[in-house]
mmCIF file with all atom_site columns, C-alpha atoms in Angstrom:
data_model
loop_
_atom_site.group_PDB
_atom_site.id
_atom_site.type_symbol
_atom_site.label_atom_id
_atom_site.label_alt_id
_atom_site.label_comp_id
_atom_site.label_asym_id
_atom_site.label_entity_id
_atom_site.label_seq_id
_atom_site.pdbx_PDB_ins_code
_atom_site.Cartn_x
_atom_site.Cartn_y
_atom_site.Cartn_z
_atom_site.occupancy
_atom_site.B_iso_or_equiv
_atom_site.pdbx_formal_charge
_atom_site.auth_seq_id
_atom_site.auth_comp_id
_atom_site.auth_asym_id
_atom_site.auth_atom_id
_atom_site.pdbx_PDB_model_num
ATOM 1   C CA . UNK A 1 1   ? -9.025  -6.239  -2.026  1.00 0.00 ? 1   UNK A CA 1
ATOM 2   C CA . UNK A 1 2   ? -5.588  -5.657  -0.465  1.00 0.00 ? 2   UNK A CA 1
ATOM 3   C CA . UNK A 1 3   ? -3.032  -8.249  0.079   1.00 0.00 ? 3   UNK A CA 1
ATOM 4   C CA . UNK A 1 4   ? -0.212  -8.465  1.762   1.00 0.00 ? 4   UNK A CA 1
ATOM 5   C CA . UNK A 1 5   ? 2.614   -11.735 1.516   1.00 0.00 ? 5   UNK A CA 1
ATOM 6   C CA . UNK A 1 6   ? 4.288   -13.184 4.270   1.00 0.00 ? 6   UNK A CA 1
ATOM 7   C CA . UNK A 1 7   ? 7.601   -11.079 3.715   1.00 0.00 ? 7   UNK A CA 1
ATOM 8   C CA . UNK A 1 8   ? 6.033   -7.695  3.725   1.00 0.00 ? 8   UNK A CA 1
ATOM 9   C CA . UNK A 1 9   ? 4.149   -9.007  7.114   1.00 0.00 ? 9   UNK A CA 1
ATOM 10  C CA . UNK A 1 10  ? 7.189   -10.088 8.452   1.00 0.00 ? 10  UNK A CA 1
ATOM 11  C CA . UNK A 1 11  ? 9.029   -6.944  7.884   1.00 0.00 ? 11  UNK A CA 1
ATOM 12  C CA . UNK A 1 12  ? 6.332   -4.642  9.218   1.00 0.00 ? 12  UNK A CA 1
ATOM 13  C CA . UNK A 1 13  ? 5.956   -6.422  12.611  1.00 0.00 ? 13  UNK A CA 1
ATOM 14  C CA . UNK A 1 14  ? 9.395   -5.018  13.089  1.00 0.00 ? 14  UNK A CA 1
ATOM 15  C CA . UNK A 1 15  ? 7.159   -1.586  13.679  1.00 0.00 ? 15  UNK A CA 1
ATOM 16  C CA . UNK A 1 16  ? 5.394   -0.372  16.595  1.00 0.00 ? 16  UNK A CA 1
ATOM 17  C CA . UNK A 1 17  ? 6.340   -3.299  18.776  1.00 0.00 ? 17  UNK A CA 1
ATOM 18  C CA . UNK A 1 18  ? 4.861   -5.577  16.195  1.00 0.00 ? 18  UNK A CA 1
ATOM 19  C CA . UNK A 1 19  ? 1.101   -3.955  15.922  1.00 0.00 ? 19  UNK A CA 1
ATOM 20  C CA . UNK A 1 20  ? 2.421   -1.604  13.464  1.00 0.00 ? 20  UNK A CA 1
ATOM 21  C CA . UNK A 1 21  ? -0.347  0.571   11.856  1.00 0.00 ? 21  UNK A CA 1
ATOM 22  C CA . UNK A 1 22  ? 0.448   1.353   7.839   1.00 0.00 ? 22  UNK A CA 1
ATOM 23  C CA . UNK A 1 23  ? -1.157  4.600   5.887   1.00 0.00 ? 23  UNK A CA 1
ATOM 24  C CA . UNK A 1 24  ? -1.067  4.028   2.850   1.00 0.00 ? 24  UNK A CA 1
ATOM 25  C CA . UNK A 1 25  ? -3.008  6.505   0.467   1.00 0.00 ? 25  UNK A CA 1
ATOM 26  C CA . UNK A 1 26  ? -3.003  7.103   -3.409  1.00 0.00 ? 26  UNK A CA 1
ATOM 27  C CA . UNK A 1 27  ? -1.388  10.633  -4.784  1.00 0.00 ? 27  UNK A CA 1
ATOM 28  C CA . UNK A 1 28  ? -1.250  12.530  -7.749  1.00 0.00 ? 28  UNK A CA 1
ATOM 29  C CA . UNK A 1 29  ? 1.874   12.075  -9.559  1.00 0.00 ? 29  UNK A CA 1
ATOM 30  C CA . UNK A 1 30  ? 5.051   10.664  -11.677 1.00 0.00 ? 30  UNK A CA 1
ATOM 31  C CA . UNK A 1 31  ? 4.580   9.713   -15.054 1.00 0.00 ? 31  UNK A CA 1
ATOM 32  C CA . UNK A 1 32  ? 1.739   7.577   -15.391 1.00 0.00 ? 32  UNK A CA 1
ATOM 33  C CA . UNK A 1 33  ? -0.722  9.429   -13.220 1.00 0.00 ? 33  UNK A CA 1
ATOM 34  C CA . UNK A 1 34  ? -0.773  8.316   -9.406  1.00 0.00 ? 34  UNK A CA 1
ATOM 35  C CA . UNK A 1 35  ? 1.974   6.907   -7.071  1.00 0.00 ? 35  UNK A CA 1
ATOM 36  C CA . UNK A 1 36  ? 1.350   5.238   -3.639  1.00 0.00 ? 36  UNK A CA 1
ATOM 37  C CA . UNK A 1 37  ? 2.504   6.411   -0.962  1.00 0.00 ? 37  UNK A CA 1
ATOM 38  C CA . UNK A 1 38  ? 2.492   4.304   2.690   1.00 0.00 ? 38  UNK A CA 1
ATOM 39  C CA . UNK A 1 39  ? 4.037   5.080   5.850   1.00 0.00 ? 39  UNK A CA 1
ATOM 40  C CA . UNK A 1 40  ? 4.171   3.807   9.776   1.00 0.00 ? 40  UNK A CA 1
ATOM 41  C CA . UNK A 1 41  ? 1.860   5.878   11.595  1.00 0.00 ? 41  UNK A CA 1
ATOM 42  C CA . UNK A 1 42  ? 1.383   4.967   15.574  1.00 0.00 ? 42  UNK A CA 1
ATOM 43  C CA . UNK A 1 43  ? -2.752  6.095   15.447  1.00 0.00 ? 43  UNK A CA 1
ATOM 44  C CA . UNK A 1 44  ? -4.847  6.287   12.579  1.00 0.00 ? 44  UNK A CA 1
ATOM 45  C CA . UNK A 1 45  ? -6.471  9.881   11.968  1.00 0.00 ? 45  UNK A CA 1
ATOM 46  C CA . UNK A 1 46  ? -10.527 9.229   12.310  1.00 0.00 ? 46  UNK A CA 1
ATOM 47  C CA . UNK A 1 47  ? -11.084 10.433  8.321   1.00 0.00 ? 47  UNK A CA 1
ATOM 48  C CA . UNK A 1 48  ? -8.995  6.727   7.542   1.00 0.00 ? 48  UNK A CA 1
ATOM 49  C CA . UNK A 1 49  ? -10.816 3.728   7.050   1.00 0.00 ? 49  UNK A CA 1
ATOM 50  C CA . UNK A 1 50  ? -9.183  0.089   7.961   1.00 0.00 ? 50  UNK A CA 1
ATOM 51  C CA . UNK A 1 51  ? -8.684  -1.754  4.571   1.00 0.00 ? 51  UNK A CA 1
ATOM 52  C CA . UNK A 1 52  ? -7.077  -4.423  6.036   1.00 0.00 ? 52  UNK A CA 1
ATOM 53  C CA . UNK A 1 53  ? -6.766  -6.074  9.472   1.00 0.00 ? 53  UNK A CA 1
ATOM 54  C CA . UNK A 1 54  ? -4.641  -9.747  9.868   1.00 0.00 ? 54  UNK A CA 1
ATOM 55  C CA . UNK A 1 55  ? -1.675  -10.887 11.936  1.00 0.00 ? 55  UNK A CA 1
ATOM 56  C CA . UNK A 1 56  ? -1.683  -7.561  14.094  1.00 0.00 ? 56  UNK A CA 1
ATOM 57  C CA . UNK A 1 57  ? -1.085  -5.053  10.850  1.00 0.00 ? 57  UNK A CA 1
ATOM 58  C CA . UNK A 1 58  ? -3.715  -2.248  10.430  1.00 0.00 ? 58  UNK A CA 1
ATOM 59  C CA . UNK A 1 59  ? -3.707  -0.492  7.045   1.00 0.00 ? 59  UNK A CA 1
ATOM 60  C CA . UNK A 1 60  ? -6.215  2.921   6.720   1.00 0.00 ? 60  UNK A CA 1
ATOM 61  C CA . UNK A 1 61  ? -6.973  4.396   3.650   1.00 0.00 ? 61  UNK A CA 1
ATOM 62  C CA . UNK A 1 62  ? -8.959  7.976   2.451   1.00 0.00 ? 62  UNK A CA 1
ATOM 63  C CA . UNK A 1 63  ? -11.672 7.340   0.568   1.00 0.00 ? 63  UNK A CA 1
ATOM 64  C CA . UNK A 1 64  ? -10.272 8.799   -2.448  1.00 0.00 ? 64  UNK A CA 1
ATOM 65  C CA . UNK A 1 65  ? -7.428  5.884   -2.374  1.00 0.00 ? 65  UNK A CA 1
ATOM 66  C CA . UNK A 1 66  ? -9.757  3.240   -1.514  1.00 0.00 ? 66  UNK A CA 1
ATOM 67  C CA . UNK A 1 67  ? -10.778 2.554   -5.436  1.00 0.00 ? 67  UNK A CA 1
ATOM 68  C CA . UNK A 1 68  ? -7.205  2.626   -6.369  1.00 0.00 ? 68  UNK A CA 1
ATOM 69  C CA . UNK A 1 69  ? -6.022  -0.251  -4.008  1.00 0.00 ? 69  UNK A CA 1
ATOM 70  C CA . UNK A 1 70  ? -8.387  -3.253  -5.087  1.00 0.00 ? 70  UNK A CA 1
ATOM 71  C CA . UNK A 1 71  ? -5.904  -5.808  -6.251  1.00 0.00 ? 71  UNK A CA 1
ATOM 72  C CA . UNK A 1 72  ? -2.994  -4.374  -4.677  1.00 0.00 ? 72  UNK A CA 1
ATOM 73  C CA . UNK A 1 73  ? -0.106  -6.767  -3.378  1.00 0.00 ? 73  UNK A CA 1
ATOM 74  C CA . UNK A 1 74  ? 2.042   -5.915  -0.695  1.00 0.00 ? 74  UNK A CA 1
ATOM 75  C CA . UNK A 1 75  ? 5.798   -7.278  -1.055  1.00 0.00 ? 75  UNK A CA 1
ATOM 76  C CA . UNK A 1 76  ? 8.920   -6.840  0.381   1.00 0.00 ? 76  UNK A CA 1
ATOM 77  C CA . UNK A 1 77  ? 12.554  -7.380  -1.264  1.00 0.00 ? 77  UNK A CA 1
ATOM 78  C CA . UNK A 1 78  ? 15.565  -7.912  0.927   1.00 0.00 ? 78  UNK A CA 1
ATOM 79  C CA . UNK A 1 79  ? 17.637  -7.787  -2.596  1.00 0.00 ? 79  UNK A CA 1
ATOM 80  C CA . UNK A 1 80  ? 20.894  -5.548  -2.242  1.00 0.00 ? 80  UNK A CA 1
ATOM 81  C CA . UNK A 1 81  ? 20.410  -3.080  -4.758  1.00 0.00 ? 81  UNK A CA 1
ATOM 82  C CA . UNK A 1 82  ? 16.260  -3.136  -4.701  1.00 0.00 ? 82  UNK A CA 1
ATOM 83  C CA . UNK A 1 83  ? 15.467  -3.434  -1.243  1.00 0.00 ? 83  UNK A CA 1
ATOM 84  C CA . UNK A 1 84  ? 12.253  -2.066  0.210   1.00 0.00 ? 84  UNK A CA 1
ATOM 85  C CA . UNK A 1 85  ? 8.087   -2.568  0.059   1.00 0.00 ? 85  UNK A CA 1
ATOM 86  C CA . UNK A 1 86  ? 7.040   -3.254  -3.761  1.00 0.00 ? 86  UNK A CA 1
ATOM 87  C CA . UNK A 1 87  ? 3.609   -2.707  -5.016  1.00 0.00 ? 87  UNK A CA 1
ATOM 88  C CA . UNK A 1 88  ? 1.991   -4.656  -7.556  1.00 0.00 ? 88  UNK A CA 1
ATOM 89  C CA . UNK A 1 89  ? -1.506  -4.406  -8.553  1.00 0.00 ? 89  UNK A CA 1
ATOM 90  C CA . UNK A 1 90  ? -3.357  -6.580  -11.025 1.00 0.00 ? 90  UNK A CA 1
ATOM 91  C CA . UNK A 1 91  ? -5.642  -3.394  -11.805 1.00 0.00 ? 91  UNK A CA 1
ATOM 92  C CA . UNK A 1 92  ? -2.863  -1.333  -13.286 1.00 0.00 ? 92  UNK A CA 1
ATOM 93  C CA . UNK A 1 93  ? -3.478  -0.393  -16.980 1.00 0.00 ? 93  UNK A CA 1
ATOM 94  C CA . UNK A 1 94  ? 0.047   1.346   -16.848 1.00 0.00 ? 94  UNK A CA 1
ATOM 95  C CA . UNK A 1 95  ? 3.029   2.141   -15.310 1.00 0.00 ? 95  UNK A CA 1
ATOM 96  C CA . UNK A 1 96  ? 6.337   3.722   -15.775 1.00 0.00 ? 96  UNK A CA 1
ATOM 97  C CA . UNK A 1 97  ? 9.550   2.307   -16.682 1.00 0.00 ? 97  UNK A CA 1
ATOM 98  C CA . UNK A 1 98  ? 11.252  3.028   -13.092 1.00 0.00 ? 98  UNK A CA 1
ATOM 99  C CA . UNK A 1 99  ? 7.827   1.261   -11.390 1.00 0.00 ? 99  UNK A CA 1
ATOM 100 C CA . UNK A 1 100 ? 7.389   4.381   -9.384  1.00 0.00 ? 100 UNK A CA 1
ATOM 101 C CA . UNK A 1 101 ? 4.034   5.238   -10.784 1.00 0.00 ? 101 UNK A CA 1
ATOM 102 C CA . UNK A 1 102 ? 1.051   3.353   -12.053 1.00 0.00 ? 102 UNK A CA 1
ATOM 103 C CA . UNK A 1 103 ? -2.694  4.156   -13.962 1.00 0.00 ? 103 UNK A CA 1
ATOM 104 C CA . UNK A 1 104 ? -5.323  1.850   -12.768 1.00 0.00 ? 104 UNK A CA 1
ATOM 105 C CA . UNK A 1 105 ? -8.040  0.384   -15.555 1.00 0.00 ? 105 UNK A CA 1
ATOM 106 C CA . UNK A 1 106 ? -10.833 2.219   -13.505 1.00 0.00 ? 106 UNK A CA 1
ATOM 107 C CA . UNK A 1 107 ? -9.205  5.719   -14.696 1.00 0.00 ? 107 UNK A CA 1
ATOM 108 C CA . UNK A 1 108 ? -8.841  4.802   -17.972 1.00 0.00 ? 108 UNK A CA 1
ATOM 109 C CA . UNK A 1 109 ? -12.545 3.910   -18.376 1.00 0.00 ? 109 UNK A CA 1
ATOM 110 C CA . UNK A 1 110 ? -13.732 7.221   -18.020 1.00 0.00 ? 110 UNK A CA 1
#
């Protein structure tokens, strides 16, 4: 489902003295439909479900993210001008130019 590589885990074990707990949740928006959204979080809120446990990194979900995130990388870019988490997901039908926002197949379906 929900992958993360070895730079993105290396860069959240900086959080949270390195058992760093991630929200990360799909919302409405930009222009291709949906955008994720993720941030450090010290307890997850009991409405979140774990979508992925490894190496002392929680991720929680809603439900309403949880179809969005199947084949969803993780990544993190130490590049000067395009530093910061990157999402990729194999399941995206479309996204903007800018990356910011993405349409999954499963929406496009219906």
């Amino acid at each position: 489902m929900l992958m993360l590589t070895e730079k993105a885990k290396q860069e959240l074990l900086k959080y949270n003295d390195g058992e760093p707990v991630v929200l990360l949740t799909v919302q409405p928006g930009g222009c291709s439909g949906l955008t994720y959204d993720a941030e450090i979080i010290f307890y997850p809120p009991y409405e979140y479900r774990t979508v992925y446990s490894e190496d002392n990194i929680t991720v929680v979900s809603d439900e309403s993210s949880i179809p969005h995130l199947g084949g969803l990388e993780i990544d993190y870019s130490d590049e000067i001008l395009a530093s910061g988490f990157k999402f990729r997901n194999i399941n995206n039908y479309n996204a903007c130019n800018c990356g910011a926002s993405f349409s999954t197949i499963q929406e496009n379906l219906h």
